[in-house]
Amino acid sequence: MNAADKYETVIGLEVHVELNTKTKIFCGCKNEFGAEPNTYICPNCLGLPGSLPVFNEGVLYRAVKAGLALGCTIADKSKFDRKNYYYPDLPKAYQISQYDMPIAVNGALEIVKKDGTRKKIGITRLHMEEDAGKLLHLTKSGQIGDAEESLVDYNRGGVPLIEIVSEPEMKTPEEAYLYLTSIKSILEYIDVSDCNMEEGSLRCDANVSVMEKGAKQFGTKVEIKNMNSFKNVQKAIEYEVERQIKAVEEKEAIIQETRLWNPEKNRTFAMRSKEGSNDYRYFPEPDIPPIVISEEYRQKIKKEIPELPMQKTERFVKEYAIPEYDAGVLTADQATAAYFEKTAKMSGEPKLASNWIMGDLLARMNAAGLQKISEVKILPEDLAKMIGLIKNATISGKIAKTVFEEMFNTGDAPDKIVKEKGLVQITDTGAIESAVDTVIAANSKVVEEIKGGKAAGLGFLVGQVMKQTGGKANPQMVNELLRKKIG
Amino acid sequence: MELNKQTIEQLHKQLIEKKIKPSDILDSVYKRVESVDSKVKAYLMLTKDLAYDMAKKAGDRIMKNDNVTDLTGIPIGIKDNMCLEGFNTTCASKMLEGYKPPYTATALKNLIEAGAIFTGKLNMDEYAFGSSTENSAYQTTCNPWDLSRVPGGSSGGSAAAVAADMCVAALGSDTGGSIKQPAGLCNVTGLRPTYGRVSRYGLIAFGSSLDQIGPMTKTVKDNAILLKYLAGIDKKDSTSAPIDVPDYDSNLRKDIKGMVIGLPKEYMIDGMDKQVKAKIMEAVKLLEANGATIQEISLPYTDYALDVYYVVAPAEASSNLARFDGVQYGLRDTSADNLIDMYKKSRRAGFGKETKRRIMLGTYVLSSGYYDAYYKKAQKVRTLIKNDFDKAFEKVDVILTPTSPTTAFKIGEKAADPLTMYLSDIFTIAPNMAGLPGISVPAGFDAAGLPIGMQVLAAPFAEQKIYDLTNFYQTKTDWHEKRANL
């Protein structure tokens, strides 16, 4: 038995998501990424003496919406608390967060694994809090301790966050990856965040432990930070599971600690021990009155939640008869789903539409480095038209590839391209017949072989006819004519 | 009478009749400061250039009869824990020496809009921690009535400045009694408004659930005028109340017939000065003789108020003061060679003894394992204290007590014994825990000639009742007109 098979992995994720409000959570400063350092600041987000937080209602709206979309129970009454700790990126020396009365609890989301099985992952809680500033250490060695100077950019200080804490219910790195992409997908659907991991608007910490299969008690848990892409989350957990199993096998103790993922070296490194766990001295934030959520408010927001990815997937499977996996890919983001639906409806060929989008379009986008389907020049109505042209035999599947490439590059309509480039399929029997005759005459040896029972030669002849006609002959007609003439 | 000795009411009349100019009042105020503040030591800083500039603007407003208010041209002193853009705001702490905030507190903005003039920044106990102004890192303010005695605190500078006519009125702030107690000890009229009545934006926080800015004046009428401009909802302070501000001074009643005054039996404590008690009872008799009804009431949870206060207020303070870490502004010890060391050294050098004591106390009660036993329990008892008052106000209009159990004590007398010092706020703390408005008005003097203060409390946002009763009292007495010989 393989060592790894003896163990079970337990993974819990804490996801921090920056909300896409216009202004920060407790002041009127802009909430925008990438500005010159310390330009979006004021006495409030600098925590200057005498300043007071004023809660941005847009944050509550988005947090409640996220809570509802993740199947949570929204609190009737919620409040903010102060989490006290010292760090230069936290100018008040406390973070306004939520402790014992979070805005949402007890949710769940479903993931679909590659093998088609589904799994529900519980969400313990979702709470609102403010982000901290960003530190920049001027150091040659890369070690903070060697820095001559450290700079602080407070632009991010006070950016609204929600923290989503999962139950420790994921068993594999793949499940963690799918949980994370599902969260991203849902939050993008309800338009509360752009969930960009590279820009830090979605950040994820993982708690990972291993235990022998069937054990009742979880192993010592290790927290992993600094994973700045979805793939890295999976890789970091994979690494960590391996490391922990090896340690257990070699009878080494696993230390409860925080480890940082290093994407260059593809491994985690110990950052700090968590043994003497921090005492944050939480207490209710006296500067912000408690929040009372009415049923009316909940209902109003509930109505504003669109069809979510999982519902859409199910509907696509049912309505368009496409495989669940395909539907899952197509519904990962709303724009792609809408693109597919439009193409499917206009062409009347959902299966073909799905194949073209899942295959050629996504591959072409990848090659061109496009992230979003909105950047693609081909309009869904044009893709539908192109499918129509294949269907009515105006162009062959092969010609369609050429047309598609041209559409992708220029954004021109397919009929225009077909006309301008003379790509219309030859369906005129006379024209095809003369080409067939020429080919038969020039390849008498092959013809003889076919007659002698070697059917493989037929394909060669079809190819020759297609070559003669510049690929425009209807391949089916070529086939039929050749068979008829050779007999 | 010299202009600096007059009331807002009197000065306003002369200003609008154009008999005097704002700069005349200011001249008189600064002349007085020059002659007596070396003895009293109420001001940490004078803002002369700003003041004369404001006086000129006020003068122009009056000349053009453009938006003239009761406060246009009136010189007012400010406790040094309220942010005034571009001017030192130190909380009497070494930590904030030279700190100039980039914005102005809402309460001060309101006064600027009304055309008031700021004379300077007044001394206080560091971060408002104290009852004697001895905890200032810069100087100890003396009681104008006896320079060897404390003016009370923490708004001791404000009380002493008003008592010594070094401003026409002043702003104080009150967390556990920091306006009322020094007002009582200095023969000044000082009101702590209902929690939420005046914006706290720009007031450097001590106990966020308790702090209030309030007016310290020579008369109740002036107090009512000043509060009218200070009070009101502020979008920048989510705990400010969306309740209209009455025209307190115009609404003042001419009599007190039918008013019911409650006397809490729990406030007649051991250790209360007999002369203080006698003067308060004298005042009660006078009010009764003028048509008020006196009723004994009970506030059973009074005993716990001090304990609860010294859990809740330091807890909030420990968190509020954590930002003074030497990173962004204020004192930084540059000898430190790492971050933690910088925090420790800067805070050790920047904070005084009492500040450190309160930070430690507050940190302790919030610590994991102690939170439930201290902070959480204290909040529960706080609710019980509030219930006591709610019940009492079903029966009475106001509650009357002494402001402090004793008159002003000697400088240094209680400095070494924080517990005795804390007791001097025993009558002001319970109502503050309940968020109630309360005033201290002059009610006579003891045999040594030291002022005695009378505290009058009302239900939340019933400042008008307080003003009605105490303004009437001042029409029948002249304690508030007495001045110390300096």
PDB file of C-alpha atoms in Angstrom, chain B residues 170-290:
ATOM      1  CA  ALA B 170     -14.648  77.140  27.182  1.00  0.00           C
ATOM      2  CA  LEU B 171     -15.139  73.672  25.811  1.00  0.00           C
ATOM      3  CA  GLY B 172     -14.467  70.682  27.957  1.00  0.00           C
ATOM      4  CA  SER B 173     -14.950  66.999  27.419  1.00  0.00           C
ATOM      5  CA  ASP B 174     -16.462  64.564  29.857  1.00  0.00           C
ATOM      6  CA  THR B 175     -16.055  60.798  30.085  1.00  0.00           C
ATOM      7  CA  GLY B 176     -16.516  60.077  33.791  1.00  0.00           C
ATOM      8  CA  GLY B 177     -17.095  63.608  35.059  1.00  0.00           C
ATOM      9  CA  SER B 178     -14.349  65.633  33.423  1.00  0.00           C
ATOM     10  CA  ILE B 179     -16.565  68.671  32.798  1.00  0.00           C
ATOM     11  CA  LYS B 180     -18.831  68.560  35.829  1.00  0.00           C
ATOM     12  CA  GLN B 181     -16.228  67.843  38.519  1.00  0.00           C
ATOM     13  CA  PRO B 182     -13.801  70.690  37.625  1.00  0.00           C
ATOM     14  CA  ALA B 183     -16.759  73.032  37.041  1.00  0.00           C
ATOM     15  CA  GLY B 184     -17.887  72.238  40.581  1.00  0.00           C
ATOM     16  CA  LEU B 185     -14.434  72.775  42.065  1.00  0.00           C
ATOM     17  CA  CYS B 186     -13.902  76.085  40.210  1.00  0.00           C
ATOM     18  CA  ASN B 187     -17.353  77.713  40.577  1.00  0.00           C
ATOM     19  CA  VAL B 188     -18.171  77.360  36.898  1.00  0.00           C
ATOM     20  CA  THR B 189     -21.297  76.184  35.080  1.00  0.00           C
ATOM     21  CA  GLY B 190     -20.423  73.048  33.120  1.00  0.00           C
ATOM     22  CA  LEU B 191     -22.722  70.720  31.228  1.00  0.00           C
ATOM     23  CA  ARG B 192     -21.997  67.250  30.016  1.00  0.00           C
ATOM     24  CA  PRO B 193     -24.579  66.649  27.246  1.00  0.00           C
ATOM     25  CA  THR B 194     -26.424  63.397  26.593  1.00  0.00           C
ATOM     26  CA  TYR B 195     -24.209  60.823  24.862  1.00  0.00           C
ATOM     27  CA  GLY B 196     -24.823  61.466  21.162  1.00  0.00           C
ATOM     28  CA  ARG B 197     -25.912  65.106  21.555  1.00  0.00           C
ATOM     29  CA  VAL B 198     -22.605  66.621  20.380  1.00  0.00           C
ATOM     30  CA  SER B 199     -20.471  65.083  17.635  1.00  0.00           C
ATOM     31  CA  ARG B 200     -17.328  63.356  18.841  1.00  0.00           C
ATOM     32  CA  TYR B 201     -15.659  63.661  15.438  1.00  0.00           C
ATOM     33  CA  GLY B 202     -12.263  65.214  16.056  1.00  0.00           C
ATOM     34  CA  LEU B 203     -12.352  64.692  19.811  1.00  0.00           C
ATOM     35  CA  ILE B 204      -9.362  62.479  20.565  1.00  0.00           C
ATOM     36  CA  ALA B 205     -11.045  59.429  22.010  1.00  0.00           C
ATOM     37  CA  PHE B 206     -10.699  58.210  25.584  1.00  0.00           C
ATOM     38  CA  GLY B 207     -13.764  56.055  26.248  1.00  0.00           C
ATOM     39  CA  SER B 208     -15.670  56.047  22.995  1.00  0.00           C
ATOM     40  CA  SER B 209     -18.974  54.932  24.511  1.00  0.00           C
ATOM     41  CA  LEU B 210     -18.802  57.703  27.136  1.00  0.00           C
ATOM     42  CA  ASP B 211     -17.004  60.749  25.712  1.00  0.00           C
ATOM     43  CA  GLN B 212     -18.914  63.974  25.151  1.00  0.00           C
ATOM     44  CA  ILE B 213     -17.844  67.541  24.427  1.00  0.00           C
ATOM     45  CA  GLY B 214     -19.691  70.149  26.486  1.00  0.00           C
ATOM     46  CA  PRO B 215     -19.844  73.856  27.315  1.00  0.00           C
ATOM     47  CA  MET B 216     -18.228  75.435  30.387  1.00  0.00           C
ATOM     48  CA  THR B 217     -19.546  78.905  31.043  1.00  0.00           C
ATOM     49  CA  LYS B 218     -20.198  81.627  33.592  1.00  0.00           C
ATOM     50  CA  THR B 219     -23.969  81.198  33.602  1.00  0.00           C
ATOM     51  CA  VAL B 220     -26.604  78.619  32.724  1.00  0.00           C
ATOM     52  CA  LYS B 221     -27.960  80.944  30.044  1.00  0.00           C
ATOM     53  CA  ASP B 222     -24.547  81.101  28.361  1.00  0.00           C
ATOM     54  CA  ASN B 223     -24.317  77.361  28.643  1.00  0.00           C
ATOM     55  CA  ALA B 224     -27.647  76.918  26.890  1.00  0.00           C
ATOM     56  CA  ILE B 225     -26.542  79.291  24.136  1.00  0.00           C
ATOM     57  CA  LEU B 226     -23.266  77.487  23.567  1.00  0.00           C
ATOM     58  CA  LEU B 227     -24.819  74.007  23.532  1.00  0.00           C
ATOM     59  CA  LYS B 228     -27.300  75.138  20.906  1.00  0.00           C
ATOM     60  CA  TYR B 229     -24.395  75.665  18.491  1.00  0.00           C
ATOM     61  CA  LEU B 230     -22.380  72.627  19.523  1.00  0.00           C
ATOM     62  CA  ALA B 231     -25.154  70.061  19.348  1.00  0.00           C
ATOM     63  CA  GLY B 232     -26.711  68.220  16.445  1.00  0.00           C
ATOM     64  CA  ILE B 233     -26.364  65.205  14.264  1.00  0.00           C
ATOM     65  CA  ASP B 234     -23.115  64.790  12.385  1.00  0.00           C
ATOM     66  CA  LYS B 235     -22.729  62.406   9.461  1.00  0.00           C
ATOM     67  CA  LYS B 236     -19.144  61.874  10.526  1.00  0.00           C
ATOM     68  CA  ASP B 237     -20.154  60.471  13.916  1.00  0.00           C
ATOM     69  CA  SER B 238     -22.472  57.459  13.685  1.00  0.00           C
ATOM     70  CA  THR B 239     -23.222  57.703  17.396  1.00  0.00           C
ATOM     71  CA  SER B 240     -24.520  61.272  17.130  1.00  0.00           C
ATOM     72  CA  ALA B 241     -28.274  61.378  17.591  1.00  0.00           C
ATOM     73  CA  PRO B 242     -30.741  62.308  14.857  1.00  0.00           C
ATOM     74  CA  ILE B 243     -32.698  64.467  17.295  1.00  0.00           C
ATOM     75  CA  ASP B 244     -33.482  68.132  16.699  1.00  0.00           C
ATOM     76  CA  VAL B 245     -31.646  70.683  18.805  1.00  0.00           C
ATOM     77  CA  PRO B 246     -34.041  72.846  20.811  1.00  0.00           C
ATOM     78  CA  ASP B 247     -33.558  76.591  21.144  1.00  0.00           C
ATOM     79  CA  TYR B 248     -32.444  75.985  24.718  1.00  0.00           C
ATOM     80  CA  ASP B 249     -31.931  79.615  25.791  1.00  0.00           C
ATOM     81  CA  SER B 250     -35.112  81.045  24.276  1.00  0.00           C
ATOM     82  CA  ASN B 251     -37.140  78.159  25.703  1.00  0.00           C
ATOM     83  CA  LEU B 252     -35.989  78.734  29.287  1.00  0.00           C
ATOM     84  CA  ARG B 253     -38.893  78.648  31.748  1.00  0.00           C
ATOM     85  CA  LYS B 254     -39.512  81.590  34.047  1.00  0.00           C
ATOM     86  CA  ASP B 255     -40.449  79.390  36.981  1.00  0.00           C
ATOM     87  CA  ILE B 256     -40.042  75.834  38.247  1.00  0.00           C
ATOM     88  CA  LYS B 257     -43.550  75.256  39.540  1.00  0.00           C
ATOM     89  CA  GLY B 258     -44.497  71.597  39.424  1.00  0.00           C
ATOM     90  CA  MET B 259     -41.021  70.327  38.604  1.00  0.00           C
ATOM     91  CA  VAL B 260     -40.244  67.126  40.458  1.00  0.00           C
ATOM     92  CA  ILE B 261     -36.697  66.849  41.809  1.00  0.00           C
ATOM     93  CA  GLY B 262     -35.368  63.455  42.858  1.00  0.00           C
ATOM     94  CA  LEU B 263     -32.822  63.088  45.647  1.00  0.00           C
ATOM     95  CA  PRO B 264     -31.089  59.697  45.452  1.00  0.00           C
ATOM     96  CA  LYS B 265     -30.555  58.304  48.925  1.00  0.00           C
ATOM     97  CA  GLU B 266     -27.517  56.321  47.773  1.00  0.00           C
ATOM     98  CA  TYR B 267     -25.637  59.572  47.123  1.00  0.00           C
ATOM     99  CA  MET B 268     -25.468  60.570  50.766  1.00  0.00           C
ATOM    100  CA  ILE B 269     -22.280  58.587  51.195  1.00  0.00           C
ATOM    101  CA  ASP B 270     -19.814  58.327  54.066  1.00  0.00           C
ATOM    102  CA  GLY B 271     -16.900  60.567  53.437  1.00  0.00           C
ATOM    103  CA  MET B 272     -19.070  63.314  52.035  1.00  0.00           C
ATOM    104  CA  ASP B 273     -18.045  66.712  53.288  1.00  0.00           C
ATOM    105  CA  LYS B 274     -20.701  68.036  55.723  1.00  0.00           C
ATOM    106  CA  GLN B 275     -20.447  71.530  54.310  1.00  0.00           C
ATOM    107  CA  VAL B 276     -21.030  70.200  50.807  1.00  0.00           C
ATOM    108  CA  LYS B 277     -24.128  68.360  51.978  1.00  0.00           C
ATOM    109  CA  ALA B 278     -25.388  71.438  53.841  1.00  0.00           C
ATOM    110  CA  LYS B 279     -25.059  73.678  50.792  1.00  0.00           C
ATOM    111  CA  ILE B 280     -26.824  71.195  48.557  1.00  0.00           C
ATOM    112  CA  MET B 281     -29.689  70.882  51.050  1.00  0.00           C
ATOM    113  CA  GLU B 282     -29.873  74.672  51.177  1.00  0.00           C
ATOM    114  CA  ALA B 283     -30.313  74.724  47.415  1.00  0.00           C
ATOM    115  CA  VAL B 284     -32.972  72.014  47.636  1.00  0.00           C
ATOM    116  CA  LYS B 285     -34.917  74.097  50.138  1.00  0.00           C
ATOM    117  CA  LEU B 286     -34.739  77.129  47.915  1.00  0.00           C
ATOM    118  CA  LEU B 287     -36.043  75.177  44.953  1.00  0.00           C
ATOM    119  CA  GLU B 288     -38.801  73.633  47.027  1.00  0.00           C
ATOM    120  CA  ALA B 289     -39.800  77.044  48.293  1.00  0.00           C
ATOM    121  CA  ASN B 290     -40.185  78.141  44.686  1.00  0.00           C
TER     122      ASN B 290
END
